[in-house]
mmCIF file of C-alpha atoms and ligand atoms in Angstrom:
data_model
loop_
_atom_site.group_PDB
_atom_site.id
_atom_site.type_symbol
_atom_site.label_atom_id
_atom_site.label_comp_id
_atom_site.label_asym_id
_atom_site.label_seq_id
_atom_site.Cartn_x
_atom_site.Cartn_y
_atom_site.Cartn_z
ATOM 1 C CA UNK A 17 23.914 21.836 -59.647
ATOM 2 C CA UNK A 18 20.095 22.233 -59.707
ATOM 3 C CA UNK A 19 18.770 24.487 -56.958
ATOM 4 C CA UNK A 20 16.721 23.280 -54.011
ATOM 5 C CA UNK A 21 13.030 24.090 -54.489
ATOM 6 C CA UNK A 22 11.474 22.524 -51.392
ATOM 7 C CA UNK A 23 13.011 22.315 -47.937
ATOM 8 C CA UNK A 24 12.066 19.264 -45.858
ATOM 9 C CA UNK A 25 13.611 20.903 -42.775
ATOM 10 C CA UNK A 26 11.156 20.857 -39.863
ATOM 11 C CA UNK A 27 8.345 19.533 -42.069
ATOM 12 C CA UNK A 28 5.795 16.901 -41.089
ATOM 13 C CA UNK A 29 6.273 14.159 -43.672
ATOM 14 C CA UNK A 30 3.984 11.192 -44.291
ATOM 15 C CA UNK A 31 5.145 8.209 -46.303
ATOM 16 C CA UNK A 32 1.919 6.485 -47.338
ATOM 17 C CA UNK A 33 2.727 2.768 -47.592
ATOM 18 C CA UNK A 34 5.547 3.022 -45.063
ATOM 19 C CA UNK A 35 5.388 -0.692 -44.248
ATOM 20 C CA UNK A 36 5.999 -1.812 -47.815
ATOM 21 C CA UNK A 37 9.395 -2.265 -49.478
ATOM 22 C CA UNK A 38 9.394 1.183 -51.117
ATOM 23 C CA UNK A 39 7.819 3.106 -48.240
ATOM 24 C CA UNK A 40 10.154 1.640 -45.639
ATOM 25 C CA UNK A 41 13.163 2.506 -47.811
ATOM 26 C CA UNK A 42 11.941 6.112 -48.050
ATOM 27 C CA UNK A 43 11.526 6.236 -44.257
ATOM 28 C CA UNK A 44 15.110 4.927 -43.863
ATOM 29 C CA UNK A 45 16.368 7.588 -46.251
ATOM 30 C CA UNK A 46 14.428 10.373 -44.504
ATOM 31 C CA UNK A 47 16.222 9.565 -41.253
ATOM 32 C CA UNK A 48 19.075 11.718 -42.559
ATOM 33 C CA UNK A 49 16.788 14.691 -43.339
ATOM 34 C CA UNK A 50 15.819 17.191 -40.626
ATOM 35 C CA UNK A 51 12.097 16.418 -40.933
ATOM 36 C CA UNK A 52 9.480 14.860 -38.687
ATOM 37 C CA UNK A 53 7.948 11.633 -39.934
ATOM 38 C CA UNK A 54 4.289 11.057 -39.136
ATOM 39 C CA UNK A 55 3.050 7.452 -39.249
ATOM 40 C CA UNK A 56 -0.453 6.046 -39.377
ATOM 41 C CA UNK A 57 -1.131 3.446 -36.681
ATOM 42 C CA UNK A 58 -0.518 -0.033 -38.069
ATOM 43 C CA UNK A 59 -3.613 -1.545 -39.689
ATOM 44 C CA UNK A 60 -5.885 1.301 -38.586
ATOM 45 C CA UNK A 61 -6.175 3.366 -41.754
ATOM 46 C CA UNK A 62 -7.578 1.668 -44.840
ATOM 47 C CA UNK A 63 -6.443 3.945 -47.641
ATOM 48 C CA UNK A 64 -8.964 2.497 -50.072
ATOM 49 C CA UNK A 65 -11.629 4.179 -47.886
ATOM 50 C CA UNK A 66 -12.047 7.902 -48.374
ATOM 51 C CA UNK A 67 -13.485 8.533 -44.893
ATOM 52 C CA UNK A 68 -10.568 6.807 -43.158
ATOM 53 C CA UNK A 69 -7.970 8.482 -45.372
ATOM 54 C CA UNK A 70 -9.436 11.935 -44.772
ATOM 55 C CA UNK A 71 -9.804 11.416 -41.025
ATOM 56 C CA UNK A 72 -6.152 10.380 -40.808
ATOM 57 C CA UNK A 73 -4.893 13.317 -42.865
ATOM 58 C CA UNK A 74 -7.078 15.767 -40.952
ATOM 59 C CA UNK A 75 -5.476 14.625 -37.705
ATOM 60 C CA UNK A 76 -1.888 14.092 -38.913
ATOM 61 C CA UNK A 77 -1.703 17.253 -41.062
ATOM 62 C CA UNK A 78 1.340 16.238 -43.092
ATOM 63 C CA UNK A 79 3.050 19.011 -45.061
ATOM 64 C CA UNK A 80 4.802 16.656 -47.477
ATOM 65 C CA UNK A 81 3.585 13.266 -48.693
ATOM 66 C CA UNK A 82 5.369 10.418 -50.478
ATOM 67 C CA UNK A 83 2.581 8.338 -52.031
ATOM 68 C CA UNK A 84 4.122 4.848 -51.955
ATOM 69 C CA UNK A 85 0.996 2.938 -50.885
ATOM 70 C CA UNK A 86 -0.206 0.499 -53.517
ATOM 71 C CA UNK A 87 -1.359 -2.997 -54.163
ATOM 72 C CA UNK A 88 1.678 -4.502 -55.874
ATOM 73 C CA UNK A 89 2.666 -7.880 -57.281
ATOM 74 C CA UNK A 90 4.509 -9.727 -60.001
ATOM 75 C CA UNK A 91 3.389 -10.790 -63.425
ATOM 76 C CA UNK A 92 1.174 -13.657 -62.208
ATOM 77 C CA UNK A 93 -0.511 -11.665 -59.422
ATOM 78 C CA UNK A 94 -1.274 -8.835 -61.849
ATOM 79 C CA UNK A 95 -2.593 -11.141 -64.502
ATOM 80 C CA UNK A 96 -4.905 -13.064 -62.169
ATOM 81 C CA UNK A 97 -6.249 -10.260 -59.893
ATOM 82 C CA UNK A 98 -7.173 -7.527 -62.384
ATOM 83 C CA UNK A 99 -10.051 -6.081 -60.370
ATOM 84 C CA UNK A 100 -8.020 -5.733 -57.170
ATOM 85 C CA UNK A 101 -5.069 -4.126 -58.948
ATOM 86 C CA UNK A 102 -7.233 -1.596 -60.756
ATOM 87 C CA UNK A 103 -9.739 -0.798 -58.007
ATOM 88 C CA UNK A 104 -7.465 -0.647 -54.977
ATOM 89 C CA UNK A 105 -4.767 1.396 -56.659
ATOM 90 C CA UNK A 106 -7.221 3.912 -58.097
ATOM 91 C CA UNK A 107 -8.927 4.314 -54.728
ATOM 92 C CA UNK A 108 -5.709 4.735 -52.755
ATOM 93 C CA UNK A 109 -4.257 7.391 -55.044
ATOM 94 C CA UNK A 110 -7.527 9.285 -55.555
ATOM 95 C CA UNK A 111 -8.197 9.365 -51.805
ATOM 96 C CA UNK A 112 -4.723 10.550 -50.871
ATOM 97 C CA UNK A 113 -4.319 13.122 -53.656
ATOM 98 C CA UNK A 114 -7.741 14.623 -53.041
ATOM 99 C CA UNK A 115 -7.233 14.691 -49.263
ATOM 100 C CA UNK A 116 -3.795 16.254 -49.748
ATOM 101 C CA UNK A 117 -5.401 19.247 -51.397
ATOM 102 C CA UNK A 118 -8.186 19.425 -48.822
ATOM 103 C CA UNK A 119 -5.799 19.408 -45.888
ATOM 104 C CA UNK A 120 -3.161 21.724 -47.281
ATOM 105 C CA UNK A 121 -0.288 19.378 -48.188
ATOM 106 C CA UNK A 122 2.465 21.584 -49.642
ATOM 107 C CA UNK A 123 4.180 18.949 -51.733
ATOM 108 C CA UNK A 124 3.278 15.421 -52.806
ATOM 109 C CA UNK A 125 5.266 12.844 -54.744
ATOM 110 C CA UNK A 126 3.356 10.014 -56.408
ATOM 111 C CA UNK A 127 5.144 6.771 -57.235
ATOM 112 C CA UNK A 128 4.146 5.199 -60.535
ATOM 113 C CA UNK A 129 5.764 2.344 -62.421
ATOM 114 C CA UNK A 130 7.571 1.706 -65.699
ATOM 115 C CA UNK A 131 4.686 -0.549 -66.773
ATOM 116 C CA UNK A 132 2.718 2.605 -67.672
ATOM 117 C CA UNK A 133 4.539 2.685 -71.010
ATOM 118 C CA UNK A 134 3.380 1.005 -74.227
ATOM 119 C CA UNK A 135 4.507 -2.603 -74.592
ATOM 120 C CA UNK A 136 6.473 -1.817 -77.727
ATOM 121 C CA UNK A 137 7.867 1.574 -76.678
ATOM 122 C CA UNK A 138 11.186 2.630 -78.234
ATOM 123 C CA UNK A 139 14.078 1.789 -75.859
ATOM 124 C CA UNK A 140 15.378 3.341 -73.693
ATOM 125 C CA UNK A 141 11.940 4.722 -72.850
ATOM 126 C CA UNK A 142 11.633 8.480 -72.485
ATOM 127 C CA UNK A 143 8.838 10.025 -70.453
ATOM 128 C CA UNK A 144 7.042 11.280 -73.571
ATOM 129 C CA UNK A 145 6.284 7.678 -74.644
ATOM 130 C CA UNK A 146 3.269 7.683 -72.297
ATOM 131 C CA UNK A 147 0.005 6.842 -74.086
ATOM 132 C CA UNK A 148 1.617 6.420 -77.503
ATOM 133 C CA UNK A 149 0.586 2.749 -77.892
ATOM 134 C CA UNK A 150 -1.152 -0.297 -76.354
ATOM 135 C CA UNK A 151 -0.083 -1.526 -72.902
ATOM 136 C CA UNK A 152 1.385 -4.927 -71.977
ATOM 137 C CA UNK A 153 -1.747 -7.034 -71.287
ATOM 138 C CA UNK A 154 -0.400 -8.874 -68.178
ATOM 139 C CA UNK A 155 -0.147 -5.695 -66.100
ATOM 140 C CA UNK A 156 -2.480 -3.301 -67.892
ATOM 141 C CA UNK A 157 -4.748 -2.998 -64.828
ATOM 142 C CA UNK A 158 -1.983 -1.781 -62.577
ATOM 143 C CA UNK A 159 -0.656 0.422 -65.404
ATOM 144 C CA UNK A 160 -4.008 2.124 -66.010
ATOM 145 C CA UNK A 161 -4.326 2.890 -62.278
ATOM 146 C CA UNK A 162 -0.806 4.344 -62.222
ATOM 147 C CA UNK A 163 -1.510 6.439 -65.333
ATOM 148 C CA UNK A 164 -4.597 7.794 -63.558
ATOM 149 C CA UNK A 165 -2.369 8.728 -60.590
ATOM 150 C CA UNK A 166 0.001 10.681 -62.828
ATOM 151 C CA UNK A 167 -2.936 12.451 -64.444
ATOM 152 C CA UNK A 168 -4.426 13.289 -61.039
ATOM 153 C CA UNK A 169 -1.190 14.994 -60.003
ATOM 154 C CA UNK A 170 -1.089 16.904 -63.294
ATOM 155 C CA UNK A 171 -4.768 17.864 -63.068
ATOM 156 C CA UNK A 172 -4.511 19.128 -59.475
ATOM 157 C CA UNK A 173 -1.441 21.132 -60.457
ATOM 158 C CA UNK A 174 -3.270 22.683 -63.454
ATOM 159 C CA UNK A 175 -6.570 23.382 -61.754
ATOM 160 C CA UNK A 176 -5.457 24.224 -58.218
ATOM 161 C CA UNK A 177 -1.731 24.963 -58.533
ATOM 162 C CA UNK A 178 -0.901 22.022 -56.215
ATOM 163 C CA UNK A 179 2.792 21.104 -56.168
ATOM 164 C CA UNK A 180 2.272 17.404 -56.890
ATOM 165 C CA UNK A 181 4.877 15.484 -58.860
ATOM 166 C CA UNK A 182 5.334 11.880 -60.036
ATOM 167 C CA UNK A 183 8.285 9.496 -60.277
ATOM 168 C CA UNK A 184 8.284 6.394 -62.529
ATOM 169 C CA UNK A 185 10.549 3.733 -61.064
ATOM 170 C CA UNK A 186 11.793 0.752 -63.002
ATOM 171 C CA UNK A 187 11.555 -2.804 -61.522
ATOM 172 C CA UNK A 188 12.629 -2.513 -57.885
ATOM 173 C CA UNK A 189 14.102 -5.008 -55.438
ATOM 174 C CA UNK A 190 15.697 -4.982 -52.009
ATOM 175 C CA UNK A 191 15.096 -5.550 -48.311
ATOM 176 C CA UNK A 192 11.425 -5.776 -47.366
ATOM 177 C CA UNK A 193 10.403 -7.253 -50.722
ATOM 178 C CA UNK A 194 7.547 -9.736 -51.037
ATOM 179 C CA UNK A 195 8.971 -13.268 -51.285
ATOM 180 C CA UNK A 196 5.720 -15.076 -51.978
ATOM 181 C CA UNK A 197 6.522 -17.699 -54.653
ATOM 182 C CA UNK A 198 3.418 -16.980 -56.730
ATOM 183 C CA UNK A 199 2.648 -13.300 -56.137
ATOM 184 C CA UNK A 200 6.162 -11.847 -56.052
ATOM 185 C CA UNK A 201 8.331 -10.165 -58.662
ATOM 186 C CA UNK A 202 11.169 -12.000 -60.346
ATOM 187 C CA UNK A 203 14.088 -11.051 -58.040
ATOM 188 C CA UNK A 204 12.608 -12.301 -54.750
ATOM 189 C CA UNK A 205 11.019 -15.260 -56.580
ATOM 190 C CA UNK A 206 14.382 -16.405 -57.931
ATOM 191 C CA UNK A 207 16.227 -15.763 -54.651
ATOM 192 C CA UNK A 208 13.667 -17.960 -52.884
ATOM 193 C CA UNK A 209 13.766 -20.686 -55.537
ATOM 194 C CA UNK A 210 17.576 -20.835 -55.582
ATOM 195 C CA UNK A 211 17.710 -20.795 -51.779
ATOM 196 C CA UNK A 212 15.228 -23.665 -51.445
ATOM 197 C CA UNK A 213 16.959 -25.638 -54.200
ATOM 198 C CA UNK A 214 20.293 -25.204 -52.407
ATOM 199 C CA UNK A 215 18.858 -26.456 -49.107
ATOM 200 C CA UNK A 216 17.033 -29.370 -50.775
ATOM 201 C CA UNK A 217 20.065 -30.227 -52.933
ATOM 202 C CA UNK A 218 17.715 -30.039 -55.921
ATOM 203 C CA UNK A 219 19.075 -30.548 -59.412
ATOM 204 C CA UNK A 220 17.413 -27.499 -60.974
ATOM 205 C CA UNK A 221 15.202 -24.460 -60.472
ATOM 206 C CA UNK A 222 12.276 -23.461 -62.693
ATOM 207 C CA UNK A 223 12.288 -19.979 -64.183
ATOM 208 C CA UNK A 224 9.115 -18.659 -65.812
ATOM 209 C CA UNK A 225 8.930 -17.860 -69.510
ATOM 210 C CA UNK A 226 11.718 -18.046 -72.085
ATOM 211 C CA UNK A 227 14.402 -16.247 -70.061
ATOM 212 C CA UNK A 228 14.805 -13.840 -72.976
ATOM 213 C CA UNK A 229 12.894 -10.751 -71.739
ATOM 214 C CA UNK A 230 15.112 -7.874 -70.681
ATOM 215 C CA UNK A 231 14.558 -6.116 -67.372
ATOM 216 C CA UNK A 232 16.210 -3.246 -65.528
ATOM 217 C CA UNK A 233 16.513 -3.518 -61.732
ATOM 218 C CA UNK A 234 17.019 -0.725 -59.235
ATOM 219 C CA UNK A 235 17.785 -1.219 -55.559
ATOM 220 C CA UNK A 236 15.041 0.329 -53.453
ATOM 221 C CA UNK A 237 17.552 2.411 -51.441
ATOM 222 C CA UNK A 238 18.703 4.053 -54.687
ATOM 223 C CA UNK A 239 15.074 4.762 -55.517
ATOM 224 C CA UNK A 240 14.503 6.279 -52.057
ATOM 225 C CA UNK A 241 17.452 8.584 -52.587
ATOM 226 C CA UNK A 242 16.029 9.537 -55.994
ATOM 227 C CA UNK A 243 12.558 10.389 -54.739
ATOM 228 C CA UNK A 244 13.907 12.532 -51.903
ATOM 229 C CA UNK A 245 15.983 14.342 -54.540
ATOM 230 C CA UNK A 246 12.837 14.890 -56.621
ATOM 231 C CA UNK A 247 10.874 16.112 -53.603
ATOM 232 C CA UNK A 248 13.482 18.749 -52.821
ATOM 233 C CA UNK A 249 14.824 19.641 -56.270
ATOM 234 C CA UNK A 250 11.999 19.168 -58.769
ATOM 235 C CA UNK A 251 8.649 20.744 -59.459
ATOM 236 C CA UNK A 252 6.668 20.388 -62.667
ATOM 237 C CA UNK A 253 3.878 18.680 -64.567
ATOM 238 C CA UNK A 254 6.250 16.264 -66.306
ATOM 239 C CA UNK A 255 6.908 13.035 -64.431
ATOM 240 C CA UNK A 256 10.419 11.638 -64.112
ATOM 241 C CA UNK A 257 11.828 8.139 -64.783
ATOM 242 C CA UNK A 258 14.005 6.581 -62.094
ATOM 243 C CA UNK A 259 16.074 3.611 -63.263
ATOM 244 C CA UNK A 260 19.474 1.956 -63.147
ATOM 245 C CA UNK A 261 20.318 2.812 -66.762
ATOM 246 C CA UNK A 262 21.085 -0.754 -67.908
ATOM 247 C CA UNK A 263 19.198 -4.020 -68.249
ATOM 248 C CA UNK A 264 19.897 -7.739 -68.541
ATOM 249 C CA UNK A 265 17.997 -10.837 -69.654
ATOM 250 C CA UNK A 266 16.019 -12.899 -67.157
ATOM 251 C CA UNK A 267 18.450 -15.706 -68.038
ATOM 252 C CA UNK A 268 21.415 -13.567 -66.963
ATOM 253 C CA UNK A 269 19.557 -12.534 -63.832
ATOM 254 C CA UNK A 270 18.802 -16.187 -62.962
ATOM 255 C CA UNK A 271 22.492 -17.085 -63.351
ATOM 256 C CA UNK A 272 23.550 -14.168 -61.159
ATOM 257 C CA UNK A 273 20.992 -15.060 -58.473
ATOM 258 C CA UNK A 274 22.168 -18.691 -58.421
ATOM 259 C CA UNK A 275 25.763 -17.502 -58.037
ATOM 260 C CA UNK A 276 24.872 -15.104 -55.191
ATOM 261 C CA UNK A 277 22.855 -17.773 -53.366
ATOM 262 C CA UNK A 278 25.429 -20.502 -54.005
ATOM 263 C CA UNK A 279 23.168 -22.851 -55.951
ATOM 264 C CA UNK A 280 25.103 -24.666 -58.655
ATOM 265 C CA UNK A 281 22.349 -26.770 -60.225
ATOM 266 C CA UNK A 282 20.619 -26.245 -63.568
ATOM 267 C CA UNK A 283 18.109 -23.574 -64.649
ATOM 268 C CA UNK A 284 15.008 -24.765 -66.505
ATOM 269 C CA UNK A 285 12.664 -22.469 -68.415
ATOM 270 C CA UNK A 286 8.915 -22.968 -68.119
ATOM 271 C CA UNK A 287 7.382 -21.774 -71.377
ATOM 272 C CA UNK A 288 3.842 -22.258 -70.048
ATOM 273 C CA UNK A 289 4.384 -19.072 -68.001
ATOM 274 C CA UNK A 290 4.198 -15.592 -69.587
ATOM 275 C CA UNK A 291 7.215 -13.495 -70.586
ATOM 276 C CA UNK A 292 5.392 -10.198 -70.237
ATOM 277 C CA UNK A 293 6.802 -7.189 -72.027
ATOM 278 C CA UNK A 294 9.972 -7.975 -74.050
ATOM 279 C CA UNK A 295 11.932 -5.002 -72.691
ATOM 280 C CA UNK A 296 11.399 -1.887 -70.558
ATOM 281 C CA UNK A 297 14.601 0.048 -70.088
ATOM 282 C CA UNK A 298 14.051 3.594 -68.877
ATOM 283 C CA UNK A 299 15.793 6.673 -70.183
ATOM 284 C CA UNK A 300 17.000 8.375 -67.006
ATOM 285 C CA UNK A 301 18.432 11.585 -68.482
ATOM 286 C CA UNK A 302 15.985 13.833 -66.627
ATOM 287 C CA UNK A 303 16.779 12.235 -63.299
ATOM 288 C CA UNK A 304 20.516 12.401 -63.882
ATOM 289 C CA UNK A 305 20.227 16.089 -64.742
ATOM 290 C CA UNK A 306 18.877 16.563 -61.217
ATOM 291 C CA UNK A 307 22.182 15.320 -59.826
ATOM 292 C CA UNK A 308 21.114 11.758 -58.937
ATOM 293 C CA UNK A 309 22.775 8.484 -59.885
ATOM 294 C CA UNK A 310 22.260 4.963 -58.505
ATOM 295 C CA UNK A 311 25.050 3.694 -56.245
ATOM 296 C CA UNK A 312 24.261 0.002 -55.687
ATOM 297 C CA UNK A 313 25.280 -2.395 -58.468
ATOM 298 C CA UNK A 314 23.070 -5.426 -59.061
ATOM 299 C CA UNK A 315 25.422 -8.074 -57.663
ATOM 300 C CA UNK A 316 25.974 -6.121 -54.431
ATOM 301 C CA UNK A 317 22.255 -5.390 -54.148
ATOM 302 C CA UNK A 318 21.283 -9.030 -54.679
ATOM 303 C CA UNK A 319 23.790 -10.173 -52.048
ATOM 304 C CA UNK A 320 22.455 -7.661 -49.554
ATOM 305 C CA UNK A 321 18.841 -8.618 -50.315
ATOM 306 C CA UNK A 322 19.659 -12.309 -49.879
ATOM 307 C CA UNK A 323 21.295 -11.530 -46.524
ATOM 308 C CA UNK A 324 18.181 -9.609 -45.485
ATOM 309 C CA UNK A 325 16.053 -12.582 -46.507
ATOM 310 C CA UNK A 326 18.166 -14.945 -44.400
ATOM 311 C CA UNK A 327 17.999 -12.622 -41.400
ATOM 312 C CA UNK A 328 14.228 -12.013 -41.542
ATOM 313 C CA UNK A 329 12.488 -15.377 -41.845
ATOM 314 C CA UNK A 330 9.394 -14.033 -40.099
ATOM 315 C CA UNK A 331 9.018 -11.015 -42.357
ATOM 316 C CA UNK A 332 8.735 -12.981 -45.584
ATOM 317 C CA UNK A 333 5.197 -12.012 -46.287
ATOM 318 C CA UNK A 334 2.570 -11.510 -48.955
ATOM 319 C CA UNK A 335 1.497 -7.843 -49.156
ATOM 320 C CA UNK A 336 -1.908 -8.344 -50.698
ATOM 321 C CA UNK A 337 -2.996 -4.948 -49.454
ATOM 322 C CA UNK A 338 -0.295 -2.413 -48.681
ATOM 323 C CA UNK A 339 -2.614 0.175 -47.143
ATOM 324 C CA UNK A 340 -0.821 2.372 -44.632
HETATM 325 P P1 GDP B 2 7.142 -7.678 -64.905
HETATM 326 O O1 GDP B 2 8.383 -6.877 -65.074
HETATM 327 O O2 GDP B 2 5.921 -6.862 -64.714
HETATM 328 O O3 GDP B 2 6.989 -8.676 -66.016
HETATM 329 O O4 GDP B 2 7.258 -8.438 -63.504
HETATM 330 P P2 GDP B 2 7.981 -9.732 -62.898
HETATM 331 O O5 GDP B 2 9.109 -9.282 -62.027
HETATM 332 O O6 GDP B 2 6.912 -10.533 -62.226
HETATM 333 O O7 GDP B 2 8.554 -10.593 -64.103
HETATM 334 C C1 GDP B 2 9.685 -10.218 -64.847
HETATM 335 C C2 GDP B 2 10.101 -11.334 -65.786
HETATM 336 O O8 GDP B 2 10.667 -12.411 -65.037
HETATM 337 C C3 GDP B 2 8.959 -11.945 -66.617
HETATM 338 O O9 GDP B 2 9.447 -12.203 -67.924
HETATM 339 C C4 GDP B 2 8.689 -13.257 -65.884
HETATM 340 O O10 GDP B 2 8.121 -14.248 -66.714
HETATM 341 C C5 GDP B 2 10.121 -13.642 -65.463
HETATM 342 N N1 GDP B 2 10.181 -14.633 -64.381
HETATM 343 C C6 GDP B 2 10.931 -15.757 -64.408
HETATM 344 N N2 GDP B 2 10.732 -16.494 -63.293
HETATM 345 C C7 GDP B 2 9.855 -15.801 -62.533
HETATM 346 C C8 GDP B 2 9.272 -16.051 -61.248
HETATM 347 O O11 GDP B 2 9.496 -17.068 -60.603
HETATM 348 N N3 GDP B 2 8.414 -15.090 -60.768
HETATM 349 C C9 GDP B 2 8.139 -13.941 -61.472
HETATM 350 N N4 GDP B 2 7.320 -13.023 -60.936
HETATM 351 N N5 GDP B 2 8.662 -13.696 -62.693
HETATM 352 C C10 GDP B 2 9.509 -14.610 -63.219
#
């Protein structure tokens, strides 16, 4: 078993982005660690602003930081809001990483994304595929910002010896996801479409693109477990992929979602919408060597996410700016 390198015991821990799907899952996971979670007051710290970020960190003095704050969205949101995705994500990560050094953060984990890899990367994608080819155009803005975040962590480690690491998660889903029909990712989008179609007794749902792209999906609670593992058991310049280890076509996903929701109508494919990258399956050997493996299979995870959706009608929101 790999040895523990960082002890969260008694530490002040800040999860930046703790109101988003990923951040709230990390907070849930940290409940079983003997640490103290510090939280920024809701809506009061705009992490795209350096002055506000620094003032917050100067007062909160976190010792460990999970950097899960980001402007996120699905293929359409990315494609149509390039400036927001690039600018806001670069600002958030630069502000937090720089302030972390200034205010003596001992360990920081930055969350990237599997879209950092070249569109035509060899599958499954190993970490060394970074910057070996052109990016997928639909999410290149977000990808470039995330690549900058990885490089910031590496640069601060090299120049200042800061213990900053990065995790690259695959496509995530789970409770707390964004269910906006236009801005969301495919899992919540299809859950919502199938749910509405069931209620309306519609004959079909529309799925974007050809249905042929392959995607890997990881439940956000598995990711949270993985990043806590990295925080405590990993240190190094190399970043680490976090994925489920298998993928399926969007067509197969759509069928599974319809089954979980109980919608028995047809599935139509809208070829006017983009497919995005044909495949992005992560190689998770590094992560597995650290003693982590996902526990939630896709069917179980989709059922649980659908139940969450049914139980939280007021929380179905559009996170256009996941600041603090
Ligand atoms: P991506 O992994 O960055 O492409 O992010 P998405 O989760 O937004 O999309 C994944 C795949 O699902 C793409 O091929 C989309 O075209 C496809 N897809 C099918 N229907 C939908 C939908 O209703 N919303 C979204 N976001 N994607 C969809």
